[in-house]
PDB file of N, CA and C in Angstrom:
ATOM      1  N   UNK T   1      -1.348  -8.142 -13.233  1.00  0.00           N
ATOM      2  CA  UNK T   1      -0.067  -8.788 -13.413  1.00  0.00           C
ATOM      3  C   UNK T   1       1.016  -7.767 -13.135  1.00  0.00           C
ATOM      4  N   UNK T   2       2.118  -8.103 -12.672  1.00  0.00           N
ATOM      5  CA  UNK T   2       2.972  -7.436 -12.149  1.00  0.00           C
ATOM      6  C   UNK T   2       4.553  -7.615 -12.355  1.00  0.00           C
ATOM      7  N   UNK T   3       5.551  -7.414 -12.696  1.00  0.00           N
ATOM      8  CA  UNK T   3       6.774  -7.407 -12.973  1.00  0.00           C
ATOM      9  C   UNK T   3       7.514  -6.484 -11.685  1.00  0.00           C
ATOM     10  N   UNK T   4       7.321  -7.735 -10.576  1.00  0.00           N
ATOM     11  CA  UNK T   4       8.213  -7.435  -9.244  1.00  0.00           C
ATOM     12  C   UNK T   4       8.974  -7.218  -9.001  1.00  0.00           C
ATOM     13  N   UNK T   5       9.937  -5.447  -8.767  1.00  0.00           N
ATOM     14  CA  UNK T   5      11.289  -5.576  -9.249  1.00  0.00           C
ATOM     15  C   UNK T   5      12.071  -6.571  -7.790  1.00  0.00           C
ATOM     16  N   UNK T   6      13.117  -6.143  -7.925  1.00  0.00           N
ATOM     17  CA  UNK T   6      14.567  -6.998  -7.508  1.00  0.00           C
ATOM     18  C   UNK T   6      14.039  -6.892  -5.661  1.00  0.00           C
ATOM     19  N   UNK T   7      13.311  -5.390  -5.527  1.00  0.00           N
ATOM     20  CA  UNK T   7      12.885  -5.403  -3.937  1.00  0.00           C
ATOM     21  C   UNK T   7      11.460  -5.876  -3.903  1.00  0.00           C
ATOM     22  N   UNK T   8      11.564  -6.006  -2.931  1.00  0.00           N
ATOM     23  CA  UNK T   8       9.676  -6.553  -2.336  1.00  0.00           C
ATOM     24  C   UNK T   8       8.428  -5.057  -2.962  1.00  0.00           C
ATOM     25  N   UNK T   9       7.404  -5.622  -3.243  1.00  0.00           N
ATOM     26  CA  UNK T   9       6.440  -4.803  -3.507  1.00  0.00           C
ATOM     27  C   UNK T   9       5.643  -4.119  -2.651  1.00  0.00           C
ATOM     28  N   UNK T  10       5.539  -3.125  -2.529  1.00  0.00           N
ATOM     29  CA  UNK T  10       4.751  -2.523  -1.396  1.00  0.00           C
ATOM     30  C   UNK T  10       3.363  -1.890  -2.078  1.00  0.00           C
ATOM     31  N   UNK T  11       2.152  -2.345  -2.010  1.00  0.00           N
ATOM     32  CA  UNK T  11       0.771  -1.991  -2.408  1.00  0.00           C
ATOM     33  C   UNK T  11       0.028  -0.887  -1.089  1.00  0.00           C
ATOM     34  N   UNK T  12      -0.079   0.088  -1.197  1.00  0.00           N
ATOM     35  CA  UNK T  12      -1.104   0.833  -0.271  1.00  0.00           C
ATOM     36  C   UNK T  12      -1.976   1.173  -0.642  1.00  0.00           C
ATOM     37  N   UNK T  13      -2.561   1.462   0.345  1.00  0.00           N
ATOM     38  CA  UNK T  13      -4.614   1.928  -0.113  1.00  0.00           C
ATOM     39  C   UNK T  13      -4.217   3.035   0.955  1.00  0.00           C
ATOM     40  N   UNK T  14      -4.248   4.243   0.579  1.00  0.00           N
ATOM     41  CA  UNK T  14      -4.646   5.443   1.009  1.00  0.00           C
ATOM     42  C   UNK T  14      -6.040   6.077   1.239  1.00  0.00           C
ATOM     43  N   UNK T  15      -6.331   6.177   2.822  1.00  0.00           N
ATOM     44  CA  UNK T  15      -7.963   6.144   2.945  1.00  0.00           C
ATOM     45  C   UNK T  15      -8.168   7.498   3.616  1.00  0.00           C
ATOM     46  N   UNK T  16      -9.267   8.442   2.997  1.00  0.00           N
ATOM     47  CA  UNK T  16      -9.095   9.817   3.207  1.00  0.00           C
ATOM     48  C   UNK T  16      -9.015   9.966   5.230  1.00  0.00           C
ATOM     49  N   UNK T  17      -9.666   9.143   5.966  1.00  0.00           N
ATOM     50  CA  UNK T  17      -9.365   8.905   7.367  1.00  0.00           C
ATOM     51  C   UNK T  17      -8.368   9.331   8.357  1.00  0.00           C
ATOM     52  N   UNK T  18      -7.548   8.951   7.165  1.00  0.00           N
ATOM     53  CA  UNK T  18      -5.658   9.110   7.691  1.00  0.00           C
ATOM     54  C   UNK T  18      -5.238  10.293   7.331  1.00  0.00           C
ATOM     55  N   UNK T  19      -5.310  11.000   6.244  1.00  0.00           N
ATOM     56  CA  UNK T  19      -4.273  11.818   5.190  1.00  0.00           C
ATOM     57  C   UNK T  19      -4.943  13.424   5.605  1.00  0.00           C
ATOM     58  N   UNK T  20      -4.951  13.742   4.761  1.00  0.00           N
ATOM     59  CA  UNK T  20      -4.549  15.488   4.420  1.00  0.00           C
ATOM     60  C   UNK T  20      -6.291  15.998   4.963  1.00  0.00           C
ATOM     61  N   UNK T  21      -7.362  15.025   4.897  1.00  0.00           N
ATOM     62  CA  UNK T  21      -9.110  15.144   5.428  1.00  0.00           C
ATOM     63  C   UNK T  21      -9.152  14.145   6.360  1.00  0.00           C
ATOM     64  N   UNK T  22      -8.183  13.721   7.144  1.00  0.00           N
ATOM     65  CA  UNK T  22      -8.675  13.226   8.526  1.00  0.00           C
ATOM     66  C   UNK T  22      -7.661  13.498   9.069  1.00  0.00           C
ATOM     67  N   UNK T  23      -7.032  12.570  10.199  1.00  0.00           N
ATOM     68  CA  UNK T  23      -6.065  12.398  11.627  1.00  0.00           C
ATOM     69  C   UNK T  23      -4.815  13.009  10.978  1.00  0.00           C
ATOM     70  N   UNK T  24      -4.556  13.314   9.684  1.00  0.00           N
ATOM     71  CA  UNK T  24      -2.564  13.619   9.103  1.00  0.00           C
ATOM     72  C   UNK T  24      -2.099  12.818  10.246  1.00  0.00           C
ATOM     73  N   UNK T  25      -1.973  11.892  10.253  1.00  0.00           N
ATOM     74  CA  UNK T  25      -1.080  10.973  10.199  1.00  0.00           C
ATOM     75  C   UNK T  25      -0.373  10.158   9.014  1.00  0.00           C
ATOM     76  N   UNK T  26      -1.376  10.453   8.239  1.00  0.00           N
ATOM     77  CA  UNK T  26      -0.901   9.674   6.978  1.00  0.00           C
ATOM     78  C   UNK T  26      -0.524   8.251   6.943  1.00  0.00           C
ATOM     79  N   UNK T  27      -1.021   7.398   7.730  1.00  0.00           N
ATOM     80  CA  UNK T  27      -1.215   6.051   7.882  1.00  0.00           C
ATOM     81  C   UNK T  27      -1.808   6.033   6.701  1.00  0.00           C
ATOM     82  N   UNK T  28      -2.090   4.347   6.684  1.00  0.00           N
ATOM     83  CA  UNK T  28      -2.514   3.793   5.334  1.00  0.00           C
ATOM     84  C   UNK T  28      -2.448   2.291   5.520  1.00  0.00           C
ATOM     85  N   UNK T  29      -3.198   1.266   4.493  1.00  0.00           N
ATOM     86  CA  UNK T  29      -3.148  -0.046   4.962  1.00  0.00           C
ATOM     87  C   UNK T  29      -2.218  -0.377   3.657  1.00  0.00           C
ATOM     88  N   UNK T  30      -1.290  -1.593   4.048  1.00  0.00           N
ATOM     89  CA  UNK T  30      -0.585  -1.868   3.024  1.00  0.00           C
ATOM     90  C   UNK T  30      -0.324  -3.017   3.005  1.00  0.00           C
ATOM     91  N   UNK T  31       0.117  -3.749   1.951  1.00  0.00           N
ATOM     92  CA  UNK T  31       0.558  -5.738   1.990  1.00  0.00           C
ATOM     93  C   UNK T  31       2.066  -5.248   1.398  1.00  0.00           C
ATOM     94  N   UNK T  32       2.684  -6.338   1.671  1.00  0.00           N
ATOM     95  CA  UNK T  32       4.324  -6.386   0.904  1.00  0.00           C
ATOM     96  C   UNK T  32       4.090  -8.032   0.123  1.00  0.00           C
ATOM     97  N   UNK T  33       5.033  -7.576  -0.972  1.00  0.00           N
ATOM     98  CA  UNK T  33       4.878  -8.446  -2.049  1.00  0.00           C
ATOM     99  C   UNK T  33       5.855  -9.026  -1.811  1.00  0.00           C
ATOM    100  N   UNK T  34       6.513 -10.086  -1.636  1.00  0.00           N
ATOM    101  CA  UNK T  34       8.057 -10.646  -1.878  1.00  0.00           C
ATOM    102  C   UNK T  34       8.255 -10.275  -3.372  1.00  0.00           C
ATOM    103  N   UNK T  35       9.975 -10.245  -3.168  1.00  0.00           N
ATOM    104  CA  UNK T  35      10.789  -9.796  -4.445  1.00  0.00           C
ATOM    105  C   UNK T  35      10.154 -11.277  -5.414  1.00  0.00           C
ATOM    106  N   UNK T  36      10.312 -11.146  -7.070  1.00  0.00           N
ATOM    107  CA  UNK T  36      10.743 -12.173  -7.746  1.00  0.00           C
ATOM    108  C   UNK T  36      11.553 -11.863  -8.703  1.00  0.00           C
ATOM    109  N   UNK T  37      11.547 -10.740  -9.364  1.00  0.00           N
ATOM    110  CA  UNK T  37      12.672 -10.148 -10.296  1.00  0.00           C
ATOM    111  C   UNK T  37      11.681 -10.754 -11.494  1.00  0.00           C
ATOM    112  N   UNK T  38       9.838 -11.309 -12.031  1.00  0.00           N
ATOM    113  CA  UNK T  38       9.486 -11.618 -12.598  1.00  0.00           C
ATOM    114  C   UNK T  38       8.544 -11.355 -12.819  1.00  0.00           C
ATOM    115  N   UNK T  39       7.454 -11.523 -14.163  1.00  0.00           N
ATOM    116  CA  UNK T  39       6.407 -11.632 -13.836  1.00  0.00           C
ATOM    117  C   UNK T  39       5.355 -12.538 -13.166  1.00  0.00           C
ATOM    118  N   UNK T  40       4.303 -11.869 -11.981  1.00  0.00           N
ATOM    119  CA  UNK T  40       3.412 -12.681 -11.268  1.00  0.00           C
ATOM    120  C   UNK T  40       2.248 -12.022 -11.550  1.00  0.00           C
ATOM    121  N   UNK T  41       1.605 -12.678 -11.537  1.00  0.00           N
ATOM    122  CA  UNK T  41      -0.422 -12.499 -11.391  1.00  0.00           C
ATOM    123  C   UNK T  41      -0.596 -12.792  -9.890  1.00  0.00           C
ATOM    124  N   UNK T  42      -1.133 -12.267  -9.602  1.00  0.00           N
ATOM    125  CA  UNK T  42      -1.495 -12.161  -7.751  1.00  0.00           C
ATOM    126  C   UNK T  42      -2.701 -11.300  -8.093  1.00  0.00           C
ATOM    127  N   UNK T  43      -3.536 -11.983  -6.698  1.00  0.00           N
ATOM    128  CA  UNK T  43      -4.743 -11.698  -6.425  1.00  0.00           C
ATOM    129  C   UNK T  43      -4.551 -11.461  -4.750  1.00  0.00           C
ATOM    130  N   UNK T  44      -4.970  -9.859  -4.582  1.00  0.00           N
ATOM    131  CA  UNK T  44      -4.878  -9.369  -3.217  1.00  0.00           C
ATOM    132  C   UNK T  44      -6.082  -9.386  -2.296  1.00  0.00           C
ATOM    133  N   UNK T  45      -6.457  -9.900  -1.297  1.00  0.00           N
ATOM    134  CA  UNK T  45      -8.096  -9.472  -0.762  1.00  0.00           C
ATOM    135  C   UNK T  45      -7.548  -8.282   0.290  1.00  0.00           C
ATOM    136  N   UNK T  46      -8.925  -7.352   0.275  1.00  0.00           N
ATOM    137  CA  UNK T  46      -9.018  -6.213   1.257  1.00  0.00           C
ATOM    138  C   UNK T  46      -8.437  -6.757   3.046  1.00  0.00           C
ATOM    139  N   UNK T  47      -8.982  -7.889   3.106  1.00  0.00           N
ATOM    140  CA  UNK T  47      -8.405  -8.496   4.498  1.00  0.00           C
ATOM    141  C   UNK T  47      -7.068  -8.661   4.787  1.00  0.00           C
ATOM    142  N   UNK T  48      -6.116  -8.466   3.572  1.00  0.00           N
ATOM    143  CA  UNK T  48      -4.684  -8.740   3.700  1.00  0.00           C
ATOM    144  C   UNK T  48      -3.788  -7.763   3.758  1.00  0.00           C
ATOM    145  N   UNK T  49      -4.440  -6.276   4.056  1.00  0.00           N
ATOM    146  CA  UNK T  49      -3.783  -5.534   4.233  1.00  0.00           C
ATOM    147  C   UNK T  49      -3.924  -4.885   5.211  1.00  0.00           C
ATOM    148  N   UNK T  50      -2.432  -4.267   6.015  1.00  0.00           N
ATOM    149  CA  UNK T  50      -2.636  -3.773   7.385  1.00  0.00           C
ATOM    150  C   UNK T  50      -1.858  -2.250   7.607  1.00  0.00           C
ATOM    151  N   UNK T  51      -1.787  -1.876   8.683  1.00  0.00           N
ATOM    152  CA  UNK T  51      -1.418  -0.785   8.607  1.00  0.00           C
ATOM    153  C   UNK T  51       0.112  -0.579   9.215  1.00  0.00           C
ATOM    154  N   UNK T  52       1.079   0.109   8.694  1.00  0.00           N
ATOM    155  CA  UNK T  52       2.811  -0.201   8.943  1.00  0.00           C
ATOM    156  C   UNK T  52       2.775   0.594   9.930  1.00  0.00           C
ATOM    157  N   UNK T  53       3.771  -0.102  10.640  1.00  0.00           N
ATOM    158  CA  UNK T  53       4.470  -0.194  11.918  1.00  0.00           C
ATOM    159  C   UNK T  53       4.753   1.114  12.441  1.00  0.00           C
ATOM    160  N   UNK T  54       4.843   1.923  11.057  1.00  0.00           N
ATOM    161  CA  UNK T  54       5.424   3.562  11.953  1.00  0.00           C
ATOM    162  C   UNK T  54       4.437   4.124  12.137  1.00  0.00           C
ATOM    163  N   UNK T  55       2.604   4.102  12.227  1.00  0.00           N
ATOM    164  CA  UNK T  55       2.189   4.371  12.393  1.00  0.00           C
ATOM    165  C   UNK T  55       1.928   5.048  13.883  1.00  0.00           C
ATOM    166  N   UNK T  56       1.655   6.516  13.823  1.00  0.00           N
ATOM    167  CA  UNK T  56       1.591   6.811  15.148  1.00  0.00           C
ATOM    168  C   UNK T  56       0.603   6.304  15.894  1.00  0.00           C
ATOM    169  N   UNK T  57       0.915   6.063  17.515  1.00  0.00           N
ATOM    170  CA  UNK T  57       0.355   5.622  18.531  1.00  0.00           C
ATOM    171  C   UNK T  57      -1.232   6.225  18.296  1.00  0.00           C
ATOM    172  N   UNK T  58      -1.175   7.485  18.213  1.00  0.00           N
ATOM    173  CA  UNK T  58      -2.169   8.351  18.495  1.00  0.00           C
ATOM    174  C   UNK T  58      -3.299   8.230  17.368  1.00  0.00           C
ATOM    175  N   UNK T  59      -3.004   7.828  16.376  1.00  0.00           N
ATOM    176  CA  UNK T  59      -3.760   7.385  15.423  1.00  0.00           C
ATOM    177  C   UNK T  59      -4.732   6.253  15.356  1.00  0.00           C
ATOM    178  N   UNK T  60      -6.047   6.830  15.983  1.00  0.00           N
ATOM    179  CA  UNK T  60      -7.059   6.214  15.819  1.00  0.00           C
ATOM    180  C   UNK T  60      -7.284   4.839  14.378  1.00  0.00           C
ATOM    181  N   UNK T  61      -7.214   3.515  14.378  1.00  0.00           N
ATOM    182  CA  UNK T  61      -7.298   2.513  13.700  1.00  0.00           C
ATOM    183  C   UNK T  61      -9.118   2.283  13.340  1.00  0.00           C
ATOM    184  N   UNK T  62      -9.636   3.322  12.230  1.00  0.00           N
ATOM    185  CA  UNK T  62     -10.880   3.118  11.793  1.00  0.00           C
ATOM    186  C   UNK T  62     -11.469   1.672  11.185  1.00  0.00           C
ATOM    187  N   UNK T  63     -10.280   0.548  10.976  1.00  0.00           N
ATOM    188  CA  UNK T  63     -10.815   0.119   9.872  1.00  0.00           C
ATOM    189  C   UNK T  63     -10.490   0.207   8.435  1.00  0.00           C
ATOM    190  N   UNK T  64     -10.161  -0.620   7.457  1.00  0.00           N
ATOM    191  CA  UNK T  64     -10.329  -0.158   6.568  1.00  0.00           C
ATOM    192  C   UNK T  64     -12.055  -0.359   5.495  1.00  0.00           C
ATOM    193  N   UNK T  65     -12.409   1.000   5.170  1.00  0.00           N
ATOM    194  CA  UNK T  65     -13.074   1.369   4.668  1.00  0.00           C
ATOM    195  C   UNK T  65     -12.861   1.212   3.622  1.00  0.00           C
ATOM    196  N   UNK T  66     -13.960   0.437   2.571  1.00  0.00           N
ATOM    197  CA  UNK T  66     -13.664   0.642   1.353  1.00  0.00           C
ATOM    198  C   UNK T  66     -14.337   2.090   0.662  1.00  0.00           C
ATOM    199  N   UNK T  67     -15.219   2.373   0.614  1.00  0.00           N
ATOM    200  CA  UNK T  67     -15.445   3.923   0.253  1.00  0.00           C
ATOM    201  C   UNK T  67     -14.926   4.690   0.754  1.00  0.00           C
ATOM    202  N   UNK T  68     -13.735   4.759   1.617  1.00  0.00           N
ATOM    203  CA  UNK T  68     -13.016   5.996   1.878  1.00  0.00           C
ATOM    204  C   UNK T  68     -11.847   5.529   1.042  1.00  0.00           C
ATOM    205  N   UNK T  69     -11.080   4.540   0.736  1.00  0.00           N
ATOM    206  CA  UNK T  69     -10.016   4.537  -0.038  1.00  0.00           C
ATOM    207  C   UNK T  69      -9.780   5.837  -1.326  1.00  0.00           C
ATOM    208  N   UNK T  70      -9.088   6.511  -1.063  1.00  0.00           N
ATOM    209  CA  UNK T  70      -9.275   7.394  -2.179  1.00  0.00           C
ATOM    210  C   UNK T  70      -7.761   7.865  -3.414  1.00  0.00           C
ATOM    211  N   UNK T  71      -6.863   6.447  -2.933  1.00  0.00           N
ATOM    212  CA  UNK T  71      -5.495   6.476  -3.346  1.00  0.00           C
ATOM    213  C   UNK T  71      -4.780   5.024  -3.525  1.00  0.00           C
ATOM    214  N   UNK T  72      -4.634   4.424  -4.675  1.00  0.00           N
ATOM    215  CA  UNK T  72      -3.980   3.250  -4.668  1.00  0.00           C
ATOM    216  C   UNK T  72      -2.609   3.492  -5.133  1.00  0.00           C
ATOM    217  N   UNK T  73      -1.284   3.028  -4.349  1.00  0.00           N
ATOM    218  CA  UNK T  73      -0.207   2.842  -4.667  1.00  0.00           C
ATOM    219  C   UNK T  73       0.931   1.477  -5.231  1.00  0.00           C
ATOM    220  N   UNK T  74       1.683   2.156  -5.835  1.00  0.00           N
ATOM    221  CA  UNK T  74       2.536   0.706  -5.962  1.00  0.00           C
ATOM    222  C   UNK T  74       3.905   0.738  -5.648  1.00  0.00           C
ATOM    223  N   UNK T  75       4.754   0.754  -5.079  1.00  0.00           N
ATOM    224  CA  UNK T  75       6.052   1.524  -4.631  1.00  0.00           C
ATOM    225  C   UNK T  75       7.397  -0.032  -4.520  1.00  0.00           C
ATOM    226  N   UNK T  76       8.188   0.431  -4.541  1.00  0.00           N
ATOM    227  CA  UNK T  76       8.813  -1.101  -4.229  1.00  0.00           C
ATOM    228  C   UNK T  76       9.743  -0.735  -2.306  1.00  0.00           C
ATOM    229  N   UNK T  77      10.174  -1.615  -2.041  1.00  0.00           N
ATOM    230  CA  UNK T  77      10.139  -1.443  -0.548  1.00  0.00           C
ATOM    231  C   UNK T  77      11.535  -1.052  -0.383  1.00  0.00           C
ATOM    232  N   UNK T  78      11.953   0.309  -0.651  1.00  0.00           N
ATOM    233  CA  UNK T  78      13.085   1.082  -0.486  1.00  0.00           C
ATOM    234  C   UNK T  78      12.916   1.857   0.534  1.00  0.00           C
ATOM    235  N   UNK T  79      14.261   2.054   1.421  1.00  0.00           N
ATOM    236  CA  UNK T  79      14.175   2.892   2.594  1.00  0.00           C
ATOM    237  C   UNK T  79      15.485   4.418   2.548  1.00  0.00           C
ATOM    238  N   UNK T  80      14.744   5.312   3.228  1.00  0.00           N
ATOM    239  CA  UNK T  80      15.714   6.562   2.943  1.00  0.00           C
ATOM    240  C   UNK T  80      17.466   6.121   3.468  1.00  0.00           C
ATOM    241  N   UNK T  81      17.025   5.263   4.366  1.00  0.00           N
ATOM    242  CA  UNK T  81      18.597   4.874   4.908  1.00  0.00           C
ATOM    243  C   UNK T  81      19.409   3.800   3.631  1.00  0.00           C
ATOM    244  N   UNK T  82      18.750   2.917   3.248  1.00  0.00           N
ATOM    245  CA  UNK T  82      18.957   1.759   2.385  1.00  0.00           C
ATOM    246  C   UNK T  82      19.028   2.432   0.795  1.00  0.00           C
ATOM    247  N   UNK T  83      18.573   2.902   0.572  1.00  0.00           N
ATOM    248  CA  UNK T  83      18.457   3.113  -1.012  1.00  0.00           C
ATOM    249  C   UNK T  83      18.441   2.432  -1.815  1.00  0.00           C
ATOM    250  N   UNK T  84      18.573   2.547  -3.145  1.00  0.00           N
ATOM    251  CA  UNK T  84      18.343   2.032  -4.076  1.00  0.00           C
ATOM    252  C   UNK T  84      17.925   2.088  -5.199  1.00  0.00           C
ATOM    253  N   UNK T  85      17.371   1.420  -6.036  1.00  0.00           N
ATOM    254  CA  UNK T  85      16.431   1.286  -7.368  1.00  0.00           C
ATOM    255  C   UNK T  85      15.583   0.319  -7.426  1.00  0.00           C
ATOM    256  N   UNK T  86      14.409   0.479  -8.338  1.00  0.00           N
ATOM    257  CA  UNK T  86      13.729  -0.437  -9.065  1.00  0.00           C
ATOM    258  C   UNK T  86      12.949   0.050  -9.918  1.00  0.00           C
ATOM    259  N   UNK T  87      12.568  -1.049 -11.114  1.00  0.00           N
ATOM    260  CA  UNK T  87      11.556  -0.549 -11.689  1.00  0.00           C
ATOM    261  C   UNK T  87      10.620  -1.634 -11.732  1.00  0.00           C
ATOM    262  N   UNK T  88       9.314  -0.629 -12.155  1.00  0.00           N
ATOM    263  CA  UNK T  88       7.935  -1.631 -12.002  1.00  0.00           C
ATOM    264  C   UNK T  88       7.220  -1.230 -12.991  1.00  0.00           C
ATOM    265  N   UNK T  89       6.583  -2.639 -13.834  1.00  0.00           N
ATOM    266  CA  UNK T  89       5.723  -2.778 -14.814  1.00  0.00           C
ATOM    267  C   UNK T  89       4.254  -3.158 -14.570  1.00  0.00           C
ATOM    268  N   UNK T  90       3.143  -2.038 -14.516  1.00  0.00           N
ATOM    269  CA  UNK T  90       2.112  -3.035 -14.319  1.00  0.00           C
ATOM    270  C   UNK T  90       1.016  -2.998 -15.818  1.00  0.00           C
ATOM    271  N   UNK T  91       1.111  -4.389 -15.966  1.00  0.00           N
ATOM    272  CA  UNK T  91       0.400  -4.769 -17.211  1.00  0.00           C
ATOM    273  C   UNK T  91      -1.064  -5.008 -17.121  1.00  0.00           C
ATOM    274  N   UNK T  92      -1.652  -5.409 -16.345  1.00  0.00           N
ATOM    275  CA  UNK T  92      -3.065  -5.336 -16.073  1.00  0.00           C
ATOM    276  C   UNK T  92      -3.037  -5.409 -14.759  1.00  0.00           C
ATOM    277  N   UNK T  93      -4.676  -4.388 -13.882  1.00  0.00           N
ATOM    278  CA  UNK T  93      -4.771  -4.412 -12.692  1.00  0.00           C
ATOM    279  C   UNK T  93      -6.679  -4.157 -13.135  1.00  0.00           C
ATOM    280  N   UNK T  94      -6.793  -5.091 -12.192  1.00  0.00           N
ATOM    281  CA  UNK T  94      -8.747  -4.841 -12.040  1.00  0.00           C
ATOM    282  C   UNK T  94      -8.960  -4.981 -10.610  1.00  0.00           C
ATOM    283  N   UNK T  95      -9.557  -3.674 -10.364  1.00  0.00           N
ATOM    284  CA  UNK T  95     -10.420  -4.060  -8.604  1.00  0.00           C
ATOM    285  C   UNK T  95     -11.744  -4.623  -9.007  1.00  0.00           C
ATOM    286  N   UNK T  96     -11.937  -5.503  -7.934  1.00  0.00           N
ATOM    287  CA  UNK T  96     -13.281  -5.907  -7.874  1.00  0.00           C
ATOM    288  C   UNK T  96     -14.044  -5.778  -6.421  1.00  0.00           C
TER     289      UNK T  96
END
């Protein structure tokens, strides 16, 4: 369950592939949440997440792996140009 702030939710799965033990690119697969300013229960599947747009060209697209995931995030969808605030509550989370 989730308390979505005022911006859209941004969920990533950080998969060692991409980051600091593979390509540093630092890609990653991610879903965006629409804003509600409320609480929601949402249920995410592994198929619904993809990899963002700034991803470099050169960056080989493995797949996402579930045994390489080695980083789950929760961020809300603020940009260095845009700024902003939010805050985020998470009250229960279970992977399955």
């Amino acid at each position: 369950k989730f308390n979505v702030p005022l911006q859209p939710l941004i969920i990533k799965l950080s998969q060692k592939d991409y980051g600091r033990l593979g390509d540093k690119s630092y890609a990653h697969y991610q879903i965006k949440l629409p804003q509600t300013g409320g609480v929601i229960s949402k249920t995410v599947s592994l198929e619904s997440f993809s990899r963002p747009g700034w991803t470099p060209m050169w960056s080989s697209d493995k797949g996402l792996i579930k045994e390489n995931i080695n980083a789950l995030y929760f961020v809300p969808d603020l940009t260095d140009k845009g700024g902003g605030s939010a805050n985020l509550n998470i009250t229960e989370l279970a992977l399955l």
